[in-house]
Coordinates of C-alpha atoms in Angstrom, one line a residue:
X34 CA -61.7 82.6 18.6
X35 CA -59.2 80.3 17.3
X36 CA -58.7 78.3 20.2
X37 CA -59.1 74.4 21.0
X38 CA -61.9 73.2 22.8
X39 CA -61.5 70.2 25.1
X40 CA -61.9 67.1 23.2
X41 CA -64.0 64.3 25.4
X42 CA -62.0 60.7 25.9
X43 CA -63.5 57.8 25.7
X44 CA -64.3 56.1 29.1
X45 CA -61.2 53.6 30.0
X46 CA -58.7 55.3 27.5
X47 CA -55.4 54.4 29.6
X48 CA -56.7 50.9 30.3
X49 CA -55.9 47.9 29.1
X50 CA -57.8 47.3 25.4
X51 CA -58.2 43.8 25.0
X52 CA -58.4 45.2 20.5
X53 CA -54.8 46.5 21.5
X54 CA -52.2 46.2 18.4
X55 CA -50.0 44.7 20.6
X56 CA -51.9 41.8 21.8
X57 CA -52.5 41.4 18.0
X58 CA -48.9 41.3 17.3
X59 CA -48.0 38.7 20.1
X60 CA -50.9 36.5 18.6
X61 CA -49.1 37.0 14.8
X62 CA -45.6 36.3 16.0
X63 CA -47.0 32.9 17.9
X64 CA -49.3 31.4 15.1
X65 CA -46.3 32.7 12.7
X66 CA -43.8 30.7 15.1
X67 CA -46.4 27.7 15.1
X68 CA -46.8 27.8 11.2
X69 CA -43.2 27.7 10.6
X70 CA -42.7 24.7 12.8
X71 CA -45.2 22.9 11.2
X72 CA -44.2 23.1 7.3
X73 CA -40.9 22.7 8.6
X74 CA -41.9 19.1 10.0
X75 CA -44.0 18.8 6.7
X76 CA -41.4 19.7 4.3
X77 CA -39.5 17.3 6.6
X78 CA -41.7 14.7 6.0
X79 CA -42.4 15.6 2.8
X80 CA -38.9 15.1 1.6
X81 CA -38.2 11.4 3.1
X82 CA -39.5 9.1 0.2
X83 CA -41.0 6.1 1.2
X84 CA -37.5 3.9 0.0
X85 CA -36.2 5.8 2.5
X86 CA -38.6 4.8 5.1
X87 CA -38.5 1.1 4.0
X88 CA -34.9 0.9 3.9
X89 CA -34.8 2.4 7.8
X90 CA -37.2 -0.1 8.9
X91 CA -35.4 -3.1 7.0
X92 CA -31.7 -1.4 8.6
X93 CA -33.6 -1.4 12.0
X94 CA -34.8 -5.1 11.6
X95 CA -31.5 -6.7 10.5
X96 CA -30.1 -4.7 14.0
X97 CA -32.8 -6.0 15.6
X98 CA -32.1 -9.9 14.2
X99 CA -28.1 -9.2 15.1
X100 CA -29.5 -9.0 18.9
X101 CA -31.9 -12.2 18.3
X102 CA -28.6 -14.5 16.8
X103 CA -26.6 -13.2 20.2
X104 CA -29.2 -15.1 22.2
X105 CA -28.7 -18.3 20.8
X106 CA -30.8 -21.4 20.2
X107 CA -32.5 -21.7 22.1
X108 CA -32.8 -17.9 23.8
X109 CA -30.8 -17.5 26.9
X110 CA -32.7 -16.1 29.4
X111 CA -29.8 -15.0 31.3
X112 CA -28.6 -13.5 28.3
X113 CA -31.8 -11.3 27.4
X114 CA -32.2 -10.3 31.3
X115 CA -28.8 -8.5 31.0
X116 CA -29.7 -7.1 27.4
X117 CA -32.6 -5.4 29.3
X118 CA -30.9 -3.8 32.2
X119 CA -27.7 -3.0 30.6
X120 CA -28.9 -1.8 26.8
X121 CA -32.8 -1.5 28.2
X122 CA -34.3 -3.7 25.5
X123 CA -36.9 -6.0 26.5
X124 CA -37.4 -9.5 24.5
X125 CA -40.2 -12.0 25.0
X126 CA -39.9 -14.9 23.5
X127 CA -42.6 -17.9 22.2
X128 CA -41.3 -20.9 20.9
X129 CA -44.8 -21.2 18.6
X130 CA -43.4 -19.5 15.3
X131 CA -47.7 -18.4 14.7
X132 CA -47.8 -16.4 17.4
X133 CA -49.5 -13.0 17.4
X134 CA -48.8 -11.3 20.8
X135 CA -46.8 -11.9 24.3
X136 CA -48.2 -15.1 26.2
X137 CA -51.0 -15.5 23.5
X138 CA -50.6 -17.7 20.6
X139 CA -52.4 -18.6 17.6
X140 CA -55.1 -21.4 18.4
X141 CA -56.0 -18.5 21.5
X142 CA -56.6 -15.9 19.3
X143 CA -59.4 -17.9 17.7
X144 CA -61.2 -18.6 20.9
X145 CA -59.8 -22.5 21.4
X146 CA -60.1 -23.8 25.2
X147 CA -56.4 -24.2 26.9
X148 CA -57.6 -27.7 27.9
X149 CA -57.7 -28.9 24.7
X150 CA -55.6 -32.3 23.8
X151 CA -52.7 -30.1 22.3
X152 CA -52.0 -28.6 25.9
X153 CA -49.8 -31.5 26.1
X154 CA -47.7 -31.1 23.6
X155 CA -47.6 -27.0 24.0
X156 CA -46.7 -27.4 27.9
X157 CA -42.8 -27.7 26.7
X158 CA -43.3 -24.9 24.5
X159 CA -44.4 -22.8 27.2
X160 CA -41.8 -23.6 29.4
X161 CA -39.2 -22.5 26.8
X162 CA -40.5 -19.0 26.4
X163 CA -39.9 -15.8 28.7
X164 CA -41.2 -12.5 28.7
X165 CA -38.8 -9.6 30.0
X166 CA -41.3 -6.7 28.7
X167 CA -42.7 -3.9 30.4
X168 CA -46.2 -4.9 31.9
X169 CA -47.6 -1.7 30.4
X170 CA -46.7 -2.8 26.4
X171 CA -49.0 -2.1 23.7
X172 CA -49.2 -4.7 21.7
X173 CA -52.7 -3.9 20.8
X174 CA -52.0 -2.0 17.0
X175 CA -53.9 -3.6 14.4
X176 CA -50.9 -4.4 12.1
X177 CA -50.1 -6.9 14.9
X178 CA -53.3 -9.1 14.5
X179 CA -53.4 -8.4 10.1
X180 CA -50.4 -8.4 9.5
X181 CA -48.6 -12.5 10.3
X182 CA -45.1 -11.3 9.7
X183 CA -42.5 -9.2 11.0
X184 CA -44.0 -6.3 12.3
X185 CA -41.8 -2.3 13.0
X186 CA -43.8 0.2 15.3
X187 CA -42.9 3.4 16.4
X188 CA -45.4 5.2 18.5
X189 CA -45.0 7.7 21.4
X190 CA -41.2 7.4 22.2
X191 CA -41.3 3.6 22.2
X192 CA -39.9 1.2 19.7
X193 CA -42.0 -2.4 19.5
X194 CA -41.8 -5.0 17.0
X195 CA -42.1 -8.6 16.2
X196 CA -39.8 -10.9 14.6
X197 CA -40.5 -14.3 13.5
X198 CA -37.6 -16.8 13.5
X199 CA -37.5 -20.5 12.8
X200 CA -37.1 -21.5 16.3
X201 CA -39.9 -19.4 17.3
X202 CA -41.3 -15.5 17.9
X203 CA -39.7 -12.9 19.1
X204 CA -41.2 -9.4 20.7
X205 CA -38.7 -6.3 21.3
X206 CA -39.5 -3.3 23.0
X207 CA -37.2 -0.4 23.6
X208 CA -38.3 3.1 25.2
X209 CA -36.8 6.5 23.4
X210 CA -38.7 8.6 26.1
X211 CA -42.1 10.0 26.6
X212 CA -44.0 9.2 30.0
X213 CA -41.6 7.1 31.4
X214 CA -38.9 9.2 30.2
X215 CA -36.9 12.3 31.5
X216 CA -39.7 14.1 34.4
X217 CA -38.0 17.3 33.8
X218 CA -38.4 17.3 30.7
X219 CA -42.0 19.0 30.3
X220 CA -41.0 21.4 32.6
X221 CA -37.8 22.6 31.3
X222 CA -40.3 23.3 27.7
X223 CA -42.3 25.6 29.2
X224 CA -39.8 27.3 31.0
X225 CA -38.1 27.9 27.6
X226 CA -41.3 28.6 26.3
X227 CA -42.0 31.1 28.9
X228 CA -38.3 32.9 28.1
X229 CA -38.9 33.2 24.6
X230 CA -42.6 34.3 25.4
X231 CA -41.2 36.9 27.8
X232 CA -38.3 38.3 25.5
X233 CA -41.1 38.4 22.6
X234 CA -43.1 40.6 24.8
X235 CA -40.1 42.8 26.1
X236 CA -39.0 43.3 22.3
X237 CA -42.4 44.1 21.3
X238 CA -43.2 46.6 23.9
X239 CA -40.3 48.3 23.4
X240 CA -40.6 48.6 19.5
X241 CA -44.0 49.6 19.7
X242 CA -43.7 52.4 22.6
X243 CA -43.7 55.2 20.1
X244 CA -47.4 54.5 19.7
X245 CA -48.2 55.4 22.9
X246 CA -46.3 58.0 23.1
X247 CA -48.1 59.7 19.7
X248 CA -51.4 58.9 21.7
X249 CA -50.5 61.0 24.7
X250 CA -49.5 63.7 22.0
X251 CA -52.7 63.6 19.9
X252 CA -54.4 63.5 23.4
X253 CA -52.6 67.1 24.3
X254 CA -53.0 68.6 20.8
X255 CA -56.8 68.0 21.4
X256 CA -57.0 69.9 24.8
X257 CA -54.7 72.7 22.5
X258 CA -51.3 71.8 24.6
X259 CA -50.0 73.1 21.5
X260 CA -46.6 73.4 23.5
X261 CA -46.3 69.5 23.8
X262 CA -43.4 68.0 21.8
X263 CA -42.7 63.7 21.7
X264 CA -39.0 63.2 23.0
X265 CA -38.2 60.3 20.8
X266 CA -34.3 59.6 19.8
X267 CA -35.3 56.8 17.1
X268 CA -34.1 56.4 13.2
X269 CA -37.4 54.2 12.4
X270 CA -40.7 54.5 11.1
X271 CA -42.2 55.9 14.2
X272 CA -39.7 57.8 15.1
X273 CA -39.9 59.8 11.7
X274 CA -43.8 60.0 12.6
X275 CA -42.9 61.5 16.0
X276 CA -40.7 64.3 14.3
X277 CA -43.3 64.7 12.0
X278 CA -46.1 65.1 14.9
X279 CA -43.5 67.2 16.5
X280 CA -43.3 69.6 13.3
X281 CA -46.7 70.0 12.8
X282 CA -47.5 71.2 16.2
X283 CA -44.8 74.2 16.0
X284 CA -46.5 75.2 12.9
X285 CA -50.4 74.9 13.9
X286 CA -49.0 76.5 16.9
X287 CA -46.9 79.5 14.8
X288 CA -49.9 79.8 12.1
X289 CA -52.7 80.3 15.2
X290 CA -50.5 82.8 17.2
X291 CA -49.8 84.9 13.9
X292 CA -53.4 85.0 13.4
X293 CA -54.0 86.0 16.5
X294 CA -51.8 88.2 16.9
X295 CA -53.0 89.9 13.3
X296 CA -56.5 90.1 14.9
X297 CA -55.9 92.1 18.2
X298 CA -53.4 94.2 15.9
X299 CA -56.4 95.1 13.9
X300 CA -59.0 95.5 17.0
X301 CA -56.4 98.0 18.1
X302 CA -56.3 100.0 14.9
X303 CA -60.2 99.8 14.7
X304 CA -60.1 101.2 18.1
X305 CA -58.2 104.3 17.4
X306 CA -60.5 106.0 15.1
X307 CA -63.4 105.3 17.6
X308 CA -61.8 106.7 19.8
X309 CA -61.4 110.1 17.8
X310 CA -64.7 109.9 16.7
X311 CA -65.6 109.8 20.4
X312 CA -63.7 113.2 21.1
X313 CA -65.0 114.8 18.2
X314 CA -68.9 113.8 19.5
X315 CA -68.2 115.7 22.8
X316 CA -67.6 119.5 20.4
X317 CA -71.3 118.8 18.8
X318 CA -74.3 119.9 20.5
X319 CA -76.5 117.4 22.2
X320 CA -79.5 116.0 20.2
X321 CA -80.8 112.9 19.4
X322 CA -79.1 112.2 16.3
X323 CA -75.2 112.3 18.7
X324 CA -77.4 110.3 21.2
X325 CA -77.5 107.3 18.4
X326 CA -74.1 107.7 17.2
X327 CA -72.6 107.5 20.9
X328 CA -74.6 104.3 21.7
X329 CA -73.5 103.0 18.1
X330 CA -69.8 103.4 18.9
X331 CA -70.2 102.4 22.5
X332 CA -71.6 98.7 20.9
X333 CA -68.7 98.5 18.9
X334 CA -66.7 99.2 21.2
X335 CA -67.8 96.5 23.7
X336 CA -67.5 94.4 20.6
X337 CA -63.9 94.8 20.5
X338 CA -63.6 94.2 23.7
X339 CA -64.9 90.8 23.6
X340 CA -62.9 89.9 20.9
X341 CA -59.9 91.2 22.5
X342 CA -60.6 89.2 25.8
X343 CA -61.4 86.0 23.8
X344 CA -57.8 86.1 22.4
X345 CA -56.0 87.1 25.0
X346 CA -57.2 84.4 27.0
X347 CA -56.2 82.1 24.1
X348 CA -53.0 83.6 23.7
X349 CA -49.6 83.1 25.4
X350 CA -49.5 86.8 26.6
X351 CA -53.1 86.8 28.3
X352 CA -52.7 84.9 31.7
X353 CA -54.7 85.7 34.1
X354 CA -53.9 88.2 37.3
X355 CA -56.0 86.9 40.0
X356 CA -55.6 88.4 43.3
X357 CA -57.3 87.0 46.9
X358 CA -60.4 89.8 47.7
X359 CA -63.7 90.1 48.0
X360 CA -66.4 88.9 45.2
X361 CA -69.0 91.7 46.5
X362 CA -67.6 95.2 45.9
X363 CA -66.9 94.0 42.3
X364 CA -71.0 92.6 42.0
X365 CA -71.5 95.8 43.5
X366 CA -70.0 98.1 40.9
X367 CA -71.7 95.7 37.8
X368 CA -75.3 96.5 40.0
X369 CA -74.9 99.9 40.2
X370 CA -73.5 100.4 36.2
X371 CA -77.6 98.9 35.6
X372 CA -79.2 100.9 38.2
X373 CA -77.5 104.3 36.8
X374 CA -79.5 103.2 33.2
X375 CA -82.5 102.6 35.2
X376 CA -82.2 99.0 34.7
X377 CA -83.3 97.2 38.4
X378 CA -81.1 94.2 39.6
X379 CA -82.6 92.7 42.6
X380 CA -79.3 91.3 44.5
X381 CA -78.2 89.5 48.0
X382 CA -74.6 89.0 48.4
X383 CA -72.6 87.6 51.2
X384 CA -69.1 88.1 51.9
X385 CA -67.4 85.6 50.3
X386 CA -63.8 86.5 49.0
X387 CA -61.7 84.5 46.3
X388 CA -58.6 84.6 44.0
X389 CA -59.7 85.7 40.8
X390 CA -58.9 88.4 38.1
X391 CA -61.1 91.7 39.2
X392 CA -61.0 92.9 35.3
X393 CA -62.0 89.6 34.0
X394 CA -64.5 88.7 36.5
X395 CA -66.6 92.1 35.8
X396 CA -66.8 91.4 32.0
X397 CA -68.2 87.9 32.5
X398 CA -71.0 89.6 35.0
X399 CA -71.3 92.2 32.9
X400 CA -72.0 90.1 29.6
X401 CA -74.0 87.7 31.8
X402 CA -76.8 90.9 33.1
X403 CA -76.7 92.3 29.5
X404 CA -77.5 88.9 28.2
X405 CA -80.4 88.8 31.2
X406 CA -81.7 92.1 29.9
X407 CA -81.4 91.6 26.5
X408 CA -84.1 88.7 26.9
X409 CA -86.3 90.2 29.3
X410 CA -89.2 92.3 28.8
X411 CA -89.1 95.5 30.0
X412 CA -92.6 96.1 31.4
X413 CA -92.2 92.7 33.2
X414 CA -88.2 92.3 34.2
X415 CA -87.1 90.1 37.1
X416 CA -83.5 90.2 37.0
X417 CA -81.8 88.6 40.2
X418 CA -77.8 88.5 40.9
X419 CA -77.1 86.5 44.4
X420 CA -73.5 85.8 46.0
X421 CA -73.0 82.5 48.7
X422 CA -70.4 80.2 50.1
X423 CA -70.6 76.8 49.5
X424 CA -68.0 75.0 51.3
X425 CA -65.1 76.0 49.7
X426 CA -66.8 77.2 46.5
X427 CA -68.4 80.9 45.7
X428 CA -71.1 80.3 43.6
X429 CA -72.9 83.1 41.8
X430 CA -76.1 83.1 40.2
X431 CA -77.9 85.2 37.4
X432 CA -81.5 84.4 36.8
X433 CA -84.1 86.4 34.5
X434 CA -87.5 86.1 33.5
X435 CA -86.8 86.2 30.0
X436 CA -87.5 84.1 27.0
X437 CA -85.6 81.3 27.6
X438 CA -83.0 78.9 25.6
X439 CA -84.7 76.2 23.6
X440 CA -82.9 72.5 24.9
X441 CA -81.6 72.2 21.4
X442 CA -79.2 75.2 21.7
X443 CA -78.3 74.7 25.4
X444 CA -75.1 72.3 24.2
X445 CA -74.3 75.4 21.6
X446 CA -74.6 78.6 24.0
X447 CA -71.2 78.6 24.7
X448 CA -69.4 78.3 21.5
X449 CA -68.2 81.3 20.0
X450 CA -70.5 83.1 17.4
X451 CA -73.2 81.0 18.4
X452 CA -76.6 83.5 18.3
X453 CA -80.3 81.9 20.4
X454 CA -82.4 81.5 16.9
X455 CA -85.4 84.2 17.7
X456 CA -88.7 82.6 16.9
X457 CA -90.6 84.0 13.9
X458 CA -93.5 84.7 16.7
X459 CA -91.3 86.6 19.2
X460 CA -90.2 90.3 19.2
X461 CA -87.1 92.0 19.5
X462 CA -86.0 93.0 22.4
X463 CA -84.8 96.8 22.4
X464 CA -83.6 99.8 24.4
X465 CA -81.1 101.8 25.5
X466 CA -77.7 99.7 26.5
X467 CA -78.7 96.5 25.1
X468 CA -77.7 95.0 21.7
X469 CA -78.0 91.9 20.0
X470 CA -74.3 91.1 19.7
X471 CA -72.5 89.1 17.6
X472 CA -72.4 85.5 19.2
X473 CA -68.9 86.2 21.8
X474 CA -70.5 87.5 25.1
X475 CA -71.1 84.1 26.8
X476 CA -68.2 82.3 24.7
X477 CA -65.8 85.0 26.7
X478 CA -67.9 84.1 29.7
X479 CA -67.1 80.3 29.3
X480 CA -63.7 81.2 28.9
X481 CA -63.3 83.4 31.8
X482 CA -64.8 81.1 34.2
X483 CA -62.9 78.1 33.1
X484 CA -59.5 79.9 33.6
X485 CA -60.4 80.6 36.9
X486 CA -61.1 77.2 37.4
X487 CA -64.6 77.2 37.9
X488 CA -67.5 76.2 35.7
X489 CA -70.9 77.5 34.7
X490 CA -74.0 75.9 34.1
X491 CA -77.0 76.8 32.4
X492 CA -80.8 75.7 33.4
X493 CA -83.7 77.2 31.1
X494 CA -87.0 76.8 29.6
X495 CA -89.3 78.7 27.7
X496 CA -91.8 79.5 30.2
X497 CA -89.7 80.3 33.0
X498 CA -86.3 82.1 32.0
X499 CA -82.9 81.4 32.3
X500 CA -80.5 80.7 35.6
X501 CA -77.0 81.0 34.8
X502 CA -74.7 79.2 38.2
X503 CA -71.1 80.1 38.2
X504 CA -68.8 78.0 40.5
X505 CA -65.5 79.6 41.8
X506 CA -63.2 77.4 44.3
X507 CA -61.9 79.5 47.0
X508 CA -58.6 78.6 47.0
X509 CA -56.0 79.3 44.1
X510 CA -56.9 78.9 40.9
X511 CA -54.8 77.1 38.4
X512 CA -54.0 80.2 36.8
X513 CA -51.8 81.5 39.5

C-alpha cells in the first residue's frame, strides 16, 4: 500500500550529457582563465603612459645610434658583418640620407628611370652602401613611406627601424623570436597547456564526484532501495547534502515501516472478532439471513487478506518462500475451489514446474478468476485458465468473456485502489462468491508476480474480454 513503484529513467542516463555541470564548469574555469589574462595585459597596457612609451623608444634609438658611431665614417663593412653574427643585428646602409627603404631610394620611389643622367653621380653612392639584413625584412609598414625620419617598429618578435645620419641611412633589424625563433617553443605551450588542462579536469572531477553519487542515491530511493546509504567522508557542501540524503532515507524508511507495521497490527485485531463472529454463526440455525452474514464476513475477510499480502510483500519480514514443484496441482486446487460453487473453468495445463511461493501463487490465481467472474455474465461465461512451457518460461493465461477494460484504464489496473469505472449503461455483476472489492486484488497480483520475477500483461477490449498472460522464468527467482 505504501510502497514505491519503479520510477522509469530516461533513455542514456549513465552516458555522457553533453548539458553536464561539469563540462560547464571546465568551460567557466577556461574563459575565467582567458579573461584574467586579458585585463591583466590591459591593465598592463593601461598603466604605461605614453611618456613612458616615448621615452623607451628615444632610450632604444640613442642605443641604437651608439652601434651606428662604432661603425665609423664611413660604415665598416667588416665591422657590421661581425655585429650581425656575433650580437645578431643586421644594418644596411645607403649613403642617400632621403632614402625610404633597403636598396630603394628616394627619386625610385617616385617612379624615376635608373638611367637617368644622375646614375652617374649615384653609382659611388651605391658602391658605398651594404645590406646585411635578412632577405625576408618587412620593411613594408606605412610609417616607413609617411613618416621621412627616424622610424621604431616592433612587430611580431622583430625589432626594425630606420635612422637617418648625416653621412647617410641607416636600417637595423634585430629578431626577439617568433617564426624563426625557438621550434620548441609552440610545443612546449601546449604541453603546459595540456598539464594545466588535465590537473583542471582531475580537480574538478574529483570535487564534483559527490554529485554523482546523490544521483545513484536518488536513482535507488525511486526504485524504494530505501536501504541505500551515500558513503561520503567529506566536510563540504556536498558532503553535508550526502548526510542529509543519508538521513532522510532512515526516516522515510522508519516512518513507512511503522505505518506498516500499524496496519497489519490492526488487520490482525479486525481479524479476531470475525473470527468469533464466525464460531458463533455455526450455533444458529441455517436460513437465509446466516447465509448473508457468512458471505459478508467471508468478503471481508478476503479483504484482509489482500491487504495483508500487499504489505508483507512491501515489508522487510515478507520475503518470499519459493520452492522448485509443479505449477499444475496448485491451478488444480484454484479450478476445483470454482467448480465446487458451480462456477465452470475450462482449463489445459501441461506439466511445467517452477520455483515459486505455493501460498502466494494461489492468491494471485485466485484474485485473477474472481476478477474473470466478477466481469462475466453468468448466462453467457467463458472462463479459460491454460498452463505451457515456453523455453524456459511458464506462462499462464486467464481469459474471459467479460466486459472488458477500457484502453484508458489499462495503464491504471495495477495500481492499488484503482476500481474499472462501470459504465452508466452496464449492470452489476452479482452472485454468490463474487464481490466488487475494493481496488487491491490485481495490485497484489502485480506484486506477486513481480517478486517472482515474472511479469503480467494485460490485452482487452470491450467487445471481446480480457486475457491476462503471466510470465514465470523457470529457473530461480530473485527472491531466493
Amino acid at each position: 500500500m505504501f510502497g514505491f513503484w519503479k520510477a522509469k529513467t530516461k533513455p542514456g542516463l549513465h552516458h555522457r550529457n553533453r548539458h553536464s555541470i561539469f563540462l560547464k564548469l571546465i568551460g567557466i574555469f577556461l574563459l575565467a582563465g582567458l579573461l584574467l589574462n586579458l585585463l591583466g595585459f590591459g591593465f598592463f597596457r593601461l598603466g604605461r603612459s605614453w611618456q613612458e612609451e616615448n621615452r623607451l623608444e628615444d632610450t632604444v634609438l640613442f642605443l641604437l645610434e651608439s652601434a651606428i658611431l662604432r661603425l665609423g665614417t664611413p660604415p665598416d663593412r667588416a665591422l657590421a658583418l661581425q655585429m650581425k653574427e656575433q650580437q645578431d643585428l643586421a644594418i644596411a646602409y645607403s649613403p642617400d640620407p632621403e632614402a625610404l627603404v633597403p636598396d630603394m631610394n628616394f627619386r625610385r620611389q617616385r617612379g624615376e628611370s635608373p638611367d637617368s643622367a644622375l646614375d652617374a653621380s649615384n653609382g659611388a653612392m651605391h658602391d658605398a652602401s651594404f645590406n646585411f639584413l635578412n632577405p625576408r625584412s618587412d620593411f613594408e609598414e606605412e610609417d616607413f613611406y609617411l613618416n621621412t625620419g627616424n622610424v621604431l617598429d616592433f612587430h611580431e618578435g622583430q625589432l626594425t627601424a630606420r635612422i637617418r645620419r648625416p653621412e647617410g641611412t641607416f636600417w637595423i633589424q634585430y629578431q626577439f623570436g617568433g617564426p624563426d625563433g625557438n621550434p620548441w617553443g609552440i610545443l612546449a605551450f601546449l604541453i603546459t597547456l595540456s598539464g594545466v588542462l588535465l590537473l583542471a579536469y582531475s580537480l574538478m572531477r574529483r570535487t564534483l564526484k559527490p554529485i554523482k553519487a546523490l544521483m545513484t542515491g536518488v536513482q535507488e530511493t525511486s526504485r524504494g532501495n530505501l536501504d541505500y546509504r551515500i558513503k561520503l567522508h567529506r566536510r563540504d557542501e556536498l558532503g553535508q547534502l550526502a548526510s542529509l540524503y543519508n538521513d532522510m532515507q532512515g526516516k522515510i524508511q522508519s516512518m513507512l515501516e511503522s505505518r506498516r507495521q500499524l496496519l497489519l497490527d490492526v488487520s490482525h485485531e479486525i481479524r479476531t472478532p470475525l473470527t468469533r463472529m464466525k464460531l458463533s454463526l455455526e450455533f444458529i440455525p441455517e436460513s437465509r439471513r446466516t447465509e448473508a452474514l457468512k458471505e459478508e464476513i467471508r468478503l471481508l475477510d478476503t479483504m484482509l487478506t489482500e491487504v495483508l499480502e500487499n504489505e508483507r510483500l512491501s515489508s522487510l519480514h515478507g520475503a518470499l518462500q519459493p520452492r522448485y514443484q509443479s505449477l499444475e496441482p496448485m491451478l488444480q486446487r484454484c479450478i476445483q475451489r470454482f467448480s465446487v460453487a458451480g462456477i465452470r473453468i475450462e482449463h489445459s495445463l501441461e506439466d511445467v514446474s517452477a520455483s515459486y511461493d505455493e501460498a502466494r501463487m494461489a492468491i494471485a490465481i485466485q484474485n485473477l478468476l474472481e476478477n474473470a467472474v466478477r466481469h462475466t455474465d453468468p448466462q453467457n461465461r467463458s472462463i479459460s485458465l491454460d498452463l505451457q512451457r515456453d523455453g524456459d518460461t511458464a506462462i499462464i493465461t486467464i481469459q474471459d468473456n467479460g466486459t472488458g477494460i477500457p484502453e484508458k484504464e489499462k495503464d491504471r489496473i495495477f495500481e492499488p485502489f484503482y476500481r474499472k469505472a462501470a459504465k452508466p449503461s452496464e449492470k452489476p455483476i452479482q452472485e454468490s462468491g463474487s464481490s466488487a472489492g475494493f481496488g487491491l486484488g490485481l495490485s497484489l497480483v502485480h506484486r506477486i508476480v513481480e517478486s517472482h520475477g515474472g511479469t503480467i500483461q494485460l490485452e482487452s477490449s470491450t467487445d471481446h474480454g480480457s486475457k491476462f498472460t503471466i510470465r514465470i522464468p523457470l529457473t530461480r527467482s530473485r527472491a531466493e
